[in-house]
Coordinates of C-alpha atoms in Angstrom, one line a residue:
X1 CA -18.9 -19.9 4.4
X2 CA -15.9 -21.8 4.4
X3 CA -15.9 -23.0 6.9
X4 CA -19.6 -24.5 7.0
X5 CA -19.0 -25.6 3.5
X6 CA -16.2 -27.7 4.8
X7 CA -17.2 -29.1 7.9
X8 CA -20.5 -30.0 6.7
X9 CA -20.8 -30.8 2.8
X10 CA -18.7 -32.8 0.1
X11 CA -18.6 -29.5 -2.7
X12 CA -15.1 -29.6 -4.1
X13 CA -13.0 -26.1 -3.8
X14 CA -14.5 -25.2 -7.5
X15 CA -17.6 -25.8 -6.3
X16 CA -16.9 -23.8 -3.4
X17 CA -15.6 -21.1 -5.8
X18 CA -18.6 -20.9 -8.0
X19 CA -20.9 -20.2 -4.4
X20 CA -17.8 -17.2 -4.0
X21 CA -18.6 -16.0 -7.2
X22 CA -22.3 -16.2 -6.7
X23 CA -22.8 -14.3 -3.2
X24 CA -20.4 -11.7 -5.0
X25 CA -23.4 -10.9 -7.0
X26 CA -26.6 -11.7 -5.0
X27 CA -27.0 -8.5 -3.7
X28 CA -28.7 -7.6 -7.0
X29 CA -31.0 -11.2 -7.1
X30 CA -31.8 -9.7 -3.8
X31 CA -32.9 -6.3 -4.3
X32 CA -34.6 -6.4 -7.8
X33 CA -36.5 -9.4 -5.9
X34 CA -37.3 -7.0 -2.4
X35 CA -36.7 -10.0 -0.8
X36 CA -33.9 -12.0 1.7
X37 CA -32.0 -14.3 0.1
X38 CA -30.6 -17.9 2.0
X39 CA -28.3 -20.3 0.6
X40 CA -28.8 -24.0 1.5
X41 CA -26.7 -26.8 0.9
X42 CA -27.1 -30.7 1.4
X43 CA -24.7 -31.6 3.9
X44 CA -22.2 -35.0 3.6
X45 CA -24.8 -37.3 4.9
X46 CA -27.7 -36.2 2.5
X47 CA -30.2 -35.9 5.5
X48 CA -30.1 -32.2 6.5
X49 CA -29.6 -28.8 5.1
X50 CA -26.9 -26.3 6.1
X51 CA -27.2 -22.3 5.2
X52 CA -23.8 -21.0 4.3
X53 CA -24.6 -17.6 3.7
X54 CA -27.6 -15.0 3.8
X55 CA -28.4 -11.6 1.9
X56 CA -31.2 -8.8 3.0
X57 CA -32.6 -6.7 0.4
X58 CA -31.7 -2.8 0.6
X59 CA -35.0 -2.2 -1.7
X60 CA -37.8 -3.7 0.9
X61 CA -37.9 -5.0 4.7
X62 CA -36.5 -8.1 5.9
X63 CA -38.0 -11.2 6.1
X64 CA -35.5 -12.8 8.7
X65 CA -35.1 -11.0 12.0
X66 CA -31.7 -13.3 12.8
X67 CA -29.4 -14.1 11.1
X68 CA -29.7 -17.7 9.9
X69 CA -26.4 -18.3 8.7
X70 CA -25.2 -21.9 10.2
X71 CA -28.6 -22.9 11.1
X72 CA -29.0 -27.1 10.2
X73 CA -32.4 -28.3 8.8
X74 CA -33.6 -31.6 8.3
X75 CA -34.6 -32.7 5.0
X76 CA -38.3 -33.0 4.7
X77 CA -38.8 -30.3 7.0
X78 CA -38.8 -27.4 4.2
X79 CA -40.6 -29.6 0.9
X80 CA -39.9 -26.5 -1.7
X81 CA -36.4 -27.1 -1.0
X82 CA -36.2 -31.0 -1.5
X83 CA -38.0 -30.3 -5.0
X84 CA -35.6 -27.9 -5.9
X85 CA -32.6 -29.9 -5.5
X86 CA -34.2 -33.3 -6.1
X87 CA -35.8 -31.2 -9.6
X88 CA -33.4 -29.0 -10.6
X89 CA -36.0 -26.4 -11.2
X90 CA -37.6 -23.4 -9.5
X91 CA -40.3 -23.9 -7.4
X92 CA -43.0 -21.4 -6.4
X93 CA -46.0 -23.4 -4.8
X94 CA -47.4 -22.8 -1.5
X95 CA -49.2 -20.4 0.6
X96 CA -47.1 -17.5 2.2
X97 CA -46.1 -18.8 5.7
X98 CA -46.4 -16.3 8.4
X99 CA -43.4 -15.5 11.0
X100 CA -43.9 -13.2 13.9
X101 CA -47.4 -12.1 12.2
X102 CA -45.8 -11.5 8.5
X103 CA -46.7 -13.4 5.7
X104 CA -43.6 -14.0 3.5
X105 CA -43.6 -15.6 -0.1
X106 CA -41.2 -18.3 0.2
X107 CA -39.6 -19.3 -3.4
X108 CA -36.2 -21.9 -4.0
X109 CA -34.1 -21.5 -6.8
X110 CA -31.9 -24.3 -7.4
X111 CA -28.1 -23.1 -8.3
X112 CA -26.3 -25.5 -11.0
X113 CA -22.8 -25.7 -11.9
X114 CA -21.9 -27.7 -14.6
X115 CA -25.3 -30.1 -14.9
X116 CA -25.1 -30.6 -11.0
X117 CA -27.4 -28.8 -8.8
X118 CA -24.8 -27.7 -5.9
X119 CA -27.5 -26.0 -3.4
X120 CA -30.6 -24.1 -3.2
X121 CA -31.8 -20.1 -2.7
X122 CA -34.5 -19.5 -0.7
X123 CA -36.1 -16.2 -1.7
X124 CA -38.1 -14.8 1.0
X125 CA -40.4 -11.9 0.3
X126 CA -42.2 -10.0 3.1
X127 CA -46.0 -9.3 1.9
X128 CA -46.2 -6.6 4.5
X129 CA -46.1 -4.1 2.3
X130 CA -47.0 -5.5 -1.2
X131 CA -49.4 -2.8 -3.0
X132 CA -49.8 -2.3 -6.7
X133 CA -46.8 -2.2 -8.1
X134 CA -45.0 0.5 -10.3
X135 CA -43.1 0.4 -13.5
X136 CA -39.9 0.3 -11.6
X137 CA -40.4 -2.2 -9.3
X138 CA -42.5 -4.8 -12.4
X139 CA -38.8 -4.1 -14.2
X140 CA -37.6 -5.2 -11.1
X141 CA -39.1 -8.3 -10.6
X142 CA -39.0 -9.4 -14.2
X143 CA -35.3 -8.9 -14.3
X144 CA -35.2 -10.8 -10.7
X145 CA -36.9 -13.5 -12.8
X146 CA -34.3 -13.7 -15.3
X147 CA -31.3 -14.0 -13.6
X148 CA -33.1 -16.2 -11.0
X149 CA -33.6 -18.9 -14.2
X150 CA -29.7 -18.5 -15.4
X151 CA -29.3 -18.9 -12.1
X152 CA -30.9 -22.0 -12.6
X153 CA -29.6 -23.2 -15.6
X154 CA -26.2 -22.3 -14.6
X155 CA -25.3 -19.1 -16.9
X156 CA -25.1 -17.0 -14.1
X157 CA -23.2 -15.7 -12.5
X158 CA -20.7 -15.3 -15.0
X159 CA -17.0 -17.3 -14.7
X160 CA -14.4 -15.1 -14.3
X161 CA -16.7 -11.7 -13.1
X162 CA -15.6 -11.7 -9.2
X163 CA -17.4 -8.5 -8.5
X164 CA -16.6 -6.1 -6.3
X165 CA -20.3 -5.3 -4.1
X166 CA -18.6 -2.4 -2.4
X167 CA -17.2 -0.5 -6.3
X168 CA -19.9 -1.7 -8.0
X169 CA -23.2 0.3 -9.0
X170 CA -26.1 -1.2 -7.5
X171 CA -29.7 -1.5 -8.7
X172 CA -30.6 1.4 -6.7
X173 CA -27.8 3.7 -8.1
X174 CA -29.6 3.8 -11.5
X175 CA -31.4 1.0 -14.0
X176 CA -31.6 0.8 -17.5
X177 CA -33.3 -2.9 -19.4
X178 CA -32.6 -3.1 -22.9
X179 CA -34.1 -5.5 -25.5
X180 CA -32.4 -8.0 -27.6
X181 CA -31.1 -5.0 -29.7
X182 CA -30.0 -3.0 -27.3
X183 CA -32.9 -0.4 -27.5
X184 CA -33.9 1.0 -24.0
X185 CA -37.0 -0.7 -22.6
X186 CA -37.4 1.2 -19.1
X187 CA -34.7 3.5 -17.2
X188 CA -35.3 4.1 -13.9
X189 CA -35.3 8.1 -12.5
X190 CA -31.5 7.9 -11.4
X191 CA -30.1 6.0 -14.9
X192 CA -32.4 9.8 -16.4
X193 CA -30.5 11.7 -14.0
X194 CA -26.6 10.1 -14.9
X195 CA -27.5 10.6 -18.1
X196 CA -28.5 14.4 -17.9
X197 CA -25.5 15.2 -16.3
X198 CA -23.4 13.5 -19.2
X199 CA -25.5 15.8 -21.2
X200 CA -28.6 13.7 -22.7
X201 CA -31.2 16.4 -23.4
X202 CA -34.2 13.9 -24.6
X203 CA -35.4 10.4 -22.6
X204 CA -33.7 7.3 -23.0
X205 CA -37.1 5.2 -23.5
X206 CA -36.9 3.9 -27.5
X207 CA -33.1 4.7 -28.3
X208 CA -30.5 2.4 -28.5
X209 CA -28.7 3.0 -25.5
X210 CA -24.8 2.2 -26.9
X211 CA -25.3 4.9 -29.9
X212 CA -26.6 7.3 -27.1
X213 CA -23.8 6.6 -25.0
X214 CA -21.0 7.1 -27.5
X215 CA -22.5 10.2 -29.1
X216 CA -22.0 11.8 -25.7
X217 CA -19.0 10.7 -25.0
X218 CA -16.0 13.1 -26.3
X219 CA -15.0 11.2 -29.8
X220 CA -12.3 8.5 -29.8
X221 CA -12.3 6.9 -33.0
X222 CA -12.2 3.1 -33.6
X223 CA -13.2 3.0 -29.4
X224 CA -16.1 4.7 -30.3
X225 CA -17.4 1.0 -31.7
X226 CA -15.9 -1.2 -29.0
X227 CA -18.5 1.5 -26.3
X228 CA -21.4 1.1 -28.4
X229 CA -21.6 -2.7 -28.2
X230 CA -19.9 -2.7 -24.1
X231 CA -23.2 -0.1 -23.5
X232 CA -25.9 -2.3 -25.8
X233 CA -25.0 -4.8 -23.0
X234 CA -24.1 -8.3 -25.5
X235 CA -21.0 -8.9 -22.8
X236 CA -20.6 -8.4 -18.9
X237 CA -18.6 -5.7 -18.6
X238 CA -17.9 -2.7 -16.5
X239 CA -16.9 0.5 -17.8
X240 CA -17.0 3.9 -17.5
X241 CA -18.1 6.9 -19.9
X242 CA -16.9 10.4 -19.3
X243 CA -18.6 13.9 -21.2
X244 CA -19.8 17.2 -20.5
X245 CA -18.1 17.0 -17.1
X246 CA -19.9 14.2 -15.7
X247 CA -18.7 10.5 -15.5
X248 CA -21.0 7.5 -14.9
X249 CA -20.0 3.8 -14.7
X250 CA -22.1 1.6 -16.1
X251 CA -22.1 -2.5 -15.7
X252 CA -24.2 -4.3 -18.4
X253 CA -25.5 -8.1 -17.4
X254 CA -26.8 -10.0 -20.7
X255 CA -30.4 -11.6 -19.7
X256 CA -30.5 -15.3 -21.0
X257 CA -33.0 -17.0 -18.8
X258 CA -33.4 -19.8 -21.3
X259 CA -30.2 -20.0 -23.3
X260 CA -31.0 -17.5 -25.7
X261 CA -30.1 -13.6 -25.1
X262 CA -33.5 -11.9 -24.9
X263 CA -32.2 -8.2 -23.5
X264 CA -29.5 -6.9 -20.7
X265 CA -29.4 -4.9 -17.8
X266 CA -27.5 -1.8 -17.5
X267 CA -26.5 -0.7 -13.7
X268 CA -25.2 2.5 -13.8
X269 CA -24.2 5.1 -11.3
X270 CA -22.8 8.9 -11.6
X271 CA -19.5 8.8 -10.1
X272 CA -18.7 12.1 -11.1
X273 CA -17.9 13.7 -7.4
X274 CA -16.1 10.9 -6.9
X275 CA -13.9 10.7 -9.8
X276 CA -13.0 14.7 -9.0
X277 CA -12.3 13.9 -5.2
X278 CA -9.8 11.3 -6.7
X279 CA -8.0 13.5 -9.1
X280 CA -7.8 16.2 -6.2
X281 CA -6.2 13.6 -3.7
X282 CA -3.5 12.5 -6.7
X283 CA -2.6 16.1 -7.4
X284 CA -2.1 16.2 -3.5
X285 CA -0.2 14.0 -3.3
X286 CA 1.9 14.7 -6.2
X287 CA 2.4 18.2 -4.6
X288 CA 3.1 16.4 -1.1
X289 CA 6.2 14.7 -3.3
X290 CA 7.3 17.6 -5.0
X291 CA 7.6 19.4 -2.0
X292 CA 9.2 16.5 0.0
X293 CA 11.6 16.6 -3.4
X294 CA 12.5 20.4 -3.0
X295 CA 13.2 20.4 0.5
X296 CA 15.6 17.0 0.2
X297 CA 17.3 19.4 -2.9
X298 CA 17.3 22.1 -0.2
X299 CA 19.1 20.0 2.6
X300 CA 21.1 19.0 0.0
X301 CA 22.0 22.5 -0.8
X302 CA 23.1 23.7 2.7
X303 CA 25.3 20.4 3.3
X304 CA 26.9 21.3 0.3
X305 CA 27.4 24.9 1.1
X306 CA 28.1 24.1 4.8
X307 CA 31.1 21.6 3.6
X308 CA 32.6 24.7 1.4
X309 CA 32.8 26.9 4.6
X310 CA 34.3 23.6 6.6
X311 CA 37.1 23.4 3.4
X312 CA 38.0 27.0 4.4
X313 CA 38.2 27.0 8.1
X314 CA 41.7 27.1 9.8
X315 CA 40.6 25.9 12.8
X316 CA 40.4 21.9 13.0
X317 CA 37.4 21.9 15.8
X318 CA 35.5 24.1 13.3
X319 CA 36.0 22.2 10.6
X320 CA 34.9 19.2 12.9
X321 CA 32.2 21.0 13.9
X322 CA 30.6 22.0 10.5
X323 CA 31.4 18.7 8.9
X324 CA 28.8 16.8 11.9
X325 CA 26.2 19.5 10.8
X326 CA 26.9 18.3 7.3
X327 CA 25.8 14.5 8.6
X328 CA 23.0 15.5 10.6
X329 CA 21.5 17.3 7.6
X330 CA 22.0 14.6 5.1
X331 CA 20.2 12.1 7.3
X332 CA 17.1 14.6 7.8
X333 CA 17.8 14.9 3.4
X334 CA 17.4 10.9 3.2
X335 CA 14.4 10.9 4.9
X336 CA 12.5 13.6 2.8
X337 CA 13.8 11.5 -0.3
X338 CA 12.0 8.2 0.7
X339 CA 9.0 10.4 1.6
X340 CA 9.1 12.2 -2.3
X341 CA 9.1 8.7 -3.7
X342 CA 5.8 7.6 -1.7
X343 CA 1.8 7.9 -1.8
X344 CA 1.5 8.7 1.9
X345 CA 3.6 9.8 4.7
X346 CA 4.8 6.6 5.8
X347 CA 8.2 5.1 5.1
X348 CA 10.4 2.1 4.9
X349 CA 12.4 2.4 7.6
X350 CA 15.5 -0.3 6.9
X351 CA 16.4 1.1 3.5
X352 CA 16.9 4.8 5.5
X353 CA 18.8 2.9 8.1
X354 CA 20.9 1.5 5.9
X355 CA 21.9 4.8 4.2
X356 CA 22.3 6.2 7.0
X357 CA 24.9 3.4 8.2
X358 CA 26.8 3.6 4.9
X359 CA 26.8 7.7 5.3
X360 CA 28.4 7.7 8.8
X361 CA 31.0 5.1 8.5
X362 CA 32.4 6.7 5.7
X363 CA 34.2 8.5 9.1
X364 CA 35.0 5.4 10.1
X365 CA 38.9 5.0 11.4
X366 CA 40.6 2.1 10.6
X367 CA 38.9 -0.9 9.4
X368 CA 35.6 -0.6 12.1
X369 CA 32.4 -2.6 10.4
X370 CA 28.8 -1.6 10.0
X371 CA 26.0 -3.5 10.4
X372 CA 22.0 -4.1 10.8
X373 CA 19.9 -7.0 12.1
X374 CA 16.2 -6.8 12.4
X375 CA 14.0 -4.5 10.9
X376 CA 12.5 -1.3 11.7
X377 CA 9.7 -1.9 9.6
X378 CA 6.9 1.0 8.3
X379 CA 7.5 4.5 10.6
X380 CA 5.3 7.4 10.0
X381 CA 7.0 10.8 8.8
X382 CA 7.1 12.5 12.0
X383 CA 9.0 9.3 13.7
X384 CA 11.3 8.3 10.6
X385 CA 12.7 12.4 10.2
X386 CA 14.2 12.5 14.1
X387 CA 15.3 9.1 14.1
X388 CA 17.4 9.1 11.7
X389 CA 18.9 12.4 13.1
X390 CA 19.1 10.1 16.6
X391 CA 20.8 7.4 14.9
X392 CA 23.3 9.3 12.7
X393 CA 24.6 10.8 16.4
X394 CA 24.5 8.0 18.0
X395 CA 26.6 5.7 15.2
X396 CA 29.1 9.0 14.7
X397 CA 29.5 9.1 18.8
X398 CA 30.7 5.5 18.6
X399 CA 33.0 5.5 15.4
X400 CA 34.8 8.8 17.0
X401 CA 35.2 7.3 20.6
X402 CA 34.6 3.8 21.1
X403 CA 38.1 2.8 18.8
X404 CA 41.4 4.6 18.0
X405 CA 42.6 5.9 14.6
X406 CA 43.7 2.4 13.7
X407 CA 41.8 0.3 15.6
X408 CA 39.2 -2.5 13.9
X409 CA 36.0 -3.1 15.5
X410 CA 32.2 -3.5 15.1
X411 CA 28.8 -1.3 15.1
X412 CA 26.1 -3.1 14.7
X413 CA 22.3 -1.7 14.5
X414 CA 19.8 -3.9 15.8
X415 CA 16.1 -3.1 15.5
X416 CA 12.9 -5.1 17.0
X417 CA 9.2 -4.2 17.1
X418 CA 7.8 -5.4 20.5
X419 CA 5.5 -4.5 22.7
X420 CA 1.2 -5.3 22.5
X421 CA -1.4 -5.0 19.5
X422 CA -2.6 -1.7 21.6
X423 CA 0.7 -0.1 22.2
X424 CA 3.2 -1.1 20.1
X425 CA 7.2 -0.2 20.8
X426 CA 10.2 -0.3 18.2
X427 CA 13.3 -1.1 20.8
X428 CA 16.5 -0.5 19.1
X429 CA 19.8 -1.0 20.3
X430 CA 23.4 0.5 19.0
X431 CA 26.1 -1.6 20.0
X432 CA 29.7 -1.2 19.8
X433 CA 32.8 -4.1 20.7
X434 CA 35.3 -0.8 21.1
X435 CA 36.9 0.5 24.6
X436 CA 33.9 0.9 26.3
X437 CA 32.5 3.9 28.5
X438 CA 34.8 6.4 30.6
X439 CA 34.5 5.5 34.5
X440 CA 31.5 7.1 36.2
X441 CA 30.1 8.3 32.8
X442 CA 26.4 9.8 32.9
X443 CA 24.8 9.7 29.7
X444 CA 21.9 12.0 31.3
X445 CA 24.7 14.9 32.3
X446 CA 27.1 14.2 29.4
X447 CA 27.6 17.9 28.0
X448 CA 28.1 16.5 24.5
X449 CA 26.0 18.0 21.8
X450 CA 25.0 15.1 20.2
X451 CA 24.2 13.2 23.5
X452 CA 22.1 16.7 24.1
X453 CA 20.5 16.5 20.7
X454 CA 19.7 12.3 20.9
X455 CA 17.9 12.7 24.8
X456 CA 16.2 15.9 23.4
X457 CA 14.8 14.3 20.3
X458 CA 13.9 10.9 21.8
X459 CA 12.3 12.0 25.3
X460 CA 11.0 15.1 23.9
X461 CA 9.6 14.4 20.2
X462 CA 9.6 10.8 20.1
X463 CA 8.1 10.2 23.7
X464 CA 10.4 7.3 23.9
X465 CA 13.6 6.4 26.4
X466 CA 17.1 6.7 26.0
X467 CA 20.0 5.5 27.8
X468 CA 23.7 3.9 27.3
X469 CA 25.1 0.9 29.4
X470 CA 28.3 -1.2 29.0
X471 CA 27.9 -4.0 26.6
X472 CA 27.1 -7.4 27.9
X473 CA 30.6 -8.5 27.1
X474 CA 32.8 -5.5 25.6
X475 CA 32.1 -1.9 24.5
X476 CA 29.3 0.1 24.6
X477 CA 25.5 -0.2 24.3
X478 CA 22.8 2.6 23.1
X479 CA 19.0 1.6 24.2
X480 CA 16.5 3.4 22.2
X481 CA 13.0 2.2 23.7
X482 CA 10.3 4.2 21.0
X483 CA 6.1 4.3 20.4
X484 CA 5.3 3.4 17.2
X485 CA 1.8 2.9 15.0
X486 CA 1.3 -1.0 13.9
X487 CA 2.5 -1.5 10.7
X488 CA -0.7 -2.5 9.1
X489 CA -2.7 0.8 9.9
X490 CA -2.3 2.9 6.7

């Protein structure tokens, strides 16, 4: 719509916005009519008509087989729609016109904005099926009415109401029409039902529907006024109303087809099941961070107890030994304490790199320098845990052998996503400016364990490639080459 409006009209960007706001809500013009809805507006020129958007009822069969969105129309061609913007007023004259042997009731509804008429509705009702119509669908079509004149007259839709289609409750979800007092007029079968399961015993015809709802709701004081006038529909609100285990939102839409208020609609919809699936997915994942939380305190735990045993060895390679165990199980610790602090099982890579980083030079000799370029952006759990185990061995390898006890060098972490949309690759790279790699070294037959643990985790559980090369100008250079999930899939 944008796009169209831009290209082919003069509406400012606030008129644009008020058309936003208005296809937000036609879904309801739409089905309380049974009919498609088209919006037109007078392109730049004044000579032809563009259709910037286009809405099928879910309440009755379609009266437009394509989609007409884009589609240019001369003025004069379609009279009802000249009169409408020329008039500023509905206009329903005419005999049905018939496409692909269906008669459809054509209707234009001029939308206003501040005394100017920015465009015009066409409703479009297939008279296929018209028969005698219920009480349902006269409430229907009387309500259609009304918001079709505030429409009209510019009351509708309201300023500042952006409503979500998709979280909203819909005319089919449940109905309830209220008079100017808030007494209920008509309630369709599924606004009965909600209300049943909140615990209403009697009908809802003849009560006043914000009393109703606040003596079912569990007591709450001075709120207890504020939900009888949200529920006797005076403002456009959403809301929600919880008792007897059952929970129903409710959206109340005053009626003022000519200025003054004359009744409301209530849409309503029982979103009990889904309020419950809700509450079971928080307490999952609040048990998903508690246990992430235990087992970091449990890492935590052994590091500690396997750096006593390392204080009380004798023997120097043991003490070694233990105190690279110590490492390996504080970086798989630092990862479970990122994951206890999130709402899925996806992490923030950089901030465990960086940790990590800080963890291992603190074996550092001399004066060698850590650092990170790039990002490693949002890894899932079952990437982020060996990883970090891969880069604490290979960051420890090169502070132990690429410099001597005094030396002063550089380690620097670089990280890049690469690769395509379909298959996407993190490609990071350890590098080091130290003495560089023994002559004739293999890092695929090195015997070292932590060489053994990096291929293992990267080939095996990662899926990814591993190997180490001289540095382009001195030192030594890890390649990590990994699969990854694109960072926007949550």
């Amino acid at each position: 719509m944008n796009d169209l409006v831009r290209q082919h009209t003069a509406l400012s960007d606030s008129d644009l916005e008020w058309l936003h706001l208005l296809v937000s809500e036609w879904q309801l013009l739409s089905d309380l009519s049974f009919a498609d809805l088209v919006l037109w507006v007078p392109t730049l020129d004044g000579t032809r008509y563009v259709s910037v958007a286009q809405m099928r009822p879910n309440t009755g069969p379609t009266s437009y087989q394509d989609d007409m969105v884009g589609h240019l129309v001369p003025r004069g061609r379609r009279p009802m729609l000249d009169s409408a913007l020329d008039e500023g007023r509905i206009v329903r004259e005419g005999d049905p016109e018939w496409r692909e042997e269906v008669p459809v009731r054509v209707e234009s509804i001029p939308v206003r904005r501040e005394g100017r008429v920015l465009g015009v509705i066409a409703r479009n009702t297939n008279l296929l099926t018209v028969r005698t119509p219920s009480r349902l669908e006269l409430t229907y079509l009387q309500s259609a009415s009304d918001l079709a004149q505030m429409i009209a007259a510019g009351t509708f839709p309201f300023p500042g109401q952006q409503v979500d289609m998709d979280a909203s409750p819909r005319a089919g979800d449940g109905l309830i029409r209220l008079d100017a007092d808030g007494v209920v007029q008509y309630a369709s079968p599924n606004a009965l039902s909600a209300y049943h399961r909140l615990g209403l015993a009697a009908d809802l015809v003849g009560h006043h529907l914000g009393q109703v709802t606040a003596e079912l709701a569990p007591a709450r004081g001075p709120v207890d006024e504020a939900l009888v006038k949200l529920a006797s529909g005076w403002a456009p609100r959403e809301f929600e109303v919880e008792g007897n285990d059952g929970v129903i939102q409710l959206r109340a839409i005053p009626l003022k087809p000519k200025g003054a208020h004359i009744g409301s609609l209530v849409l309503l919809r029982d979103v009990t099941e889904l309020r419950r699936r809700e509450r079971e997915l928080i307490t999952k994942d609040a048990t998903i961070r508690e246990i992430h939380h235990r087992v970091k305190n449990n890492l935590q735990t052994v590091a500690a107890l396997l750096r006593l045993q390392a204080r009380r060895m004798d023997s120097e390679q043991g003490r070694e030994a233990l105190n690279e165990a110590v490492r390996r199980v504080g970086s798989i610790a630092i990862v479970h304490e990122t994951l206890s602090q999130n709402l899925d099982e996806r992490v923030a890579f950089d901030d465990i790199a960086d940790r990590v980083l800080a963890m291992v030079a603190e074996i550092s000799p001399g004066k060698v320098v850590t650092r990170r370029t790039g990002r490693f952006g949002i890894l899932d759990a079952e990437v982020a845990t060996p990883l970090s185990m891969v880069l604490t061995e290979v960051l420890q390898n090169a502070l132990e052998h690429a410099f001597d006890q005094a030396g002063q060098g550089v380690v620097e972490v670089g990280a890049v996503r690469g690769g395509s949309r379909t298959e996407p690759r993190l490609l990071v790279t350890v590098q080091d400016n130290g003495r560089g790699l023994p002559e004739g070294f293999d890092p695929r037959r090195a015997g070292n364990l932590g060489l053994q643990i990096v291929r293992t985790l990267v080939e095996g559980e990662l899926g990814g490639t591993f190997d180490m090369v001289p540095a382009p100008e001195r030192g030594t250079q890890v390649l990590l080459d990994l699969p990854v999930r694109p960072e926007k899939q949550h």
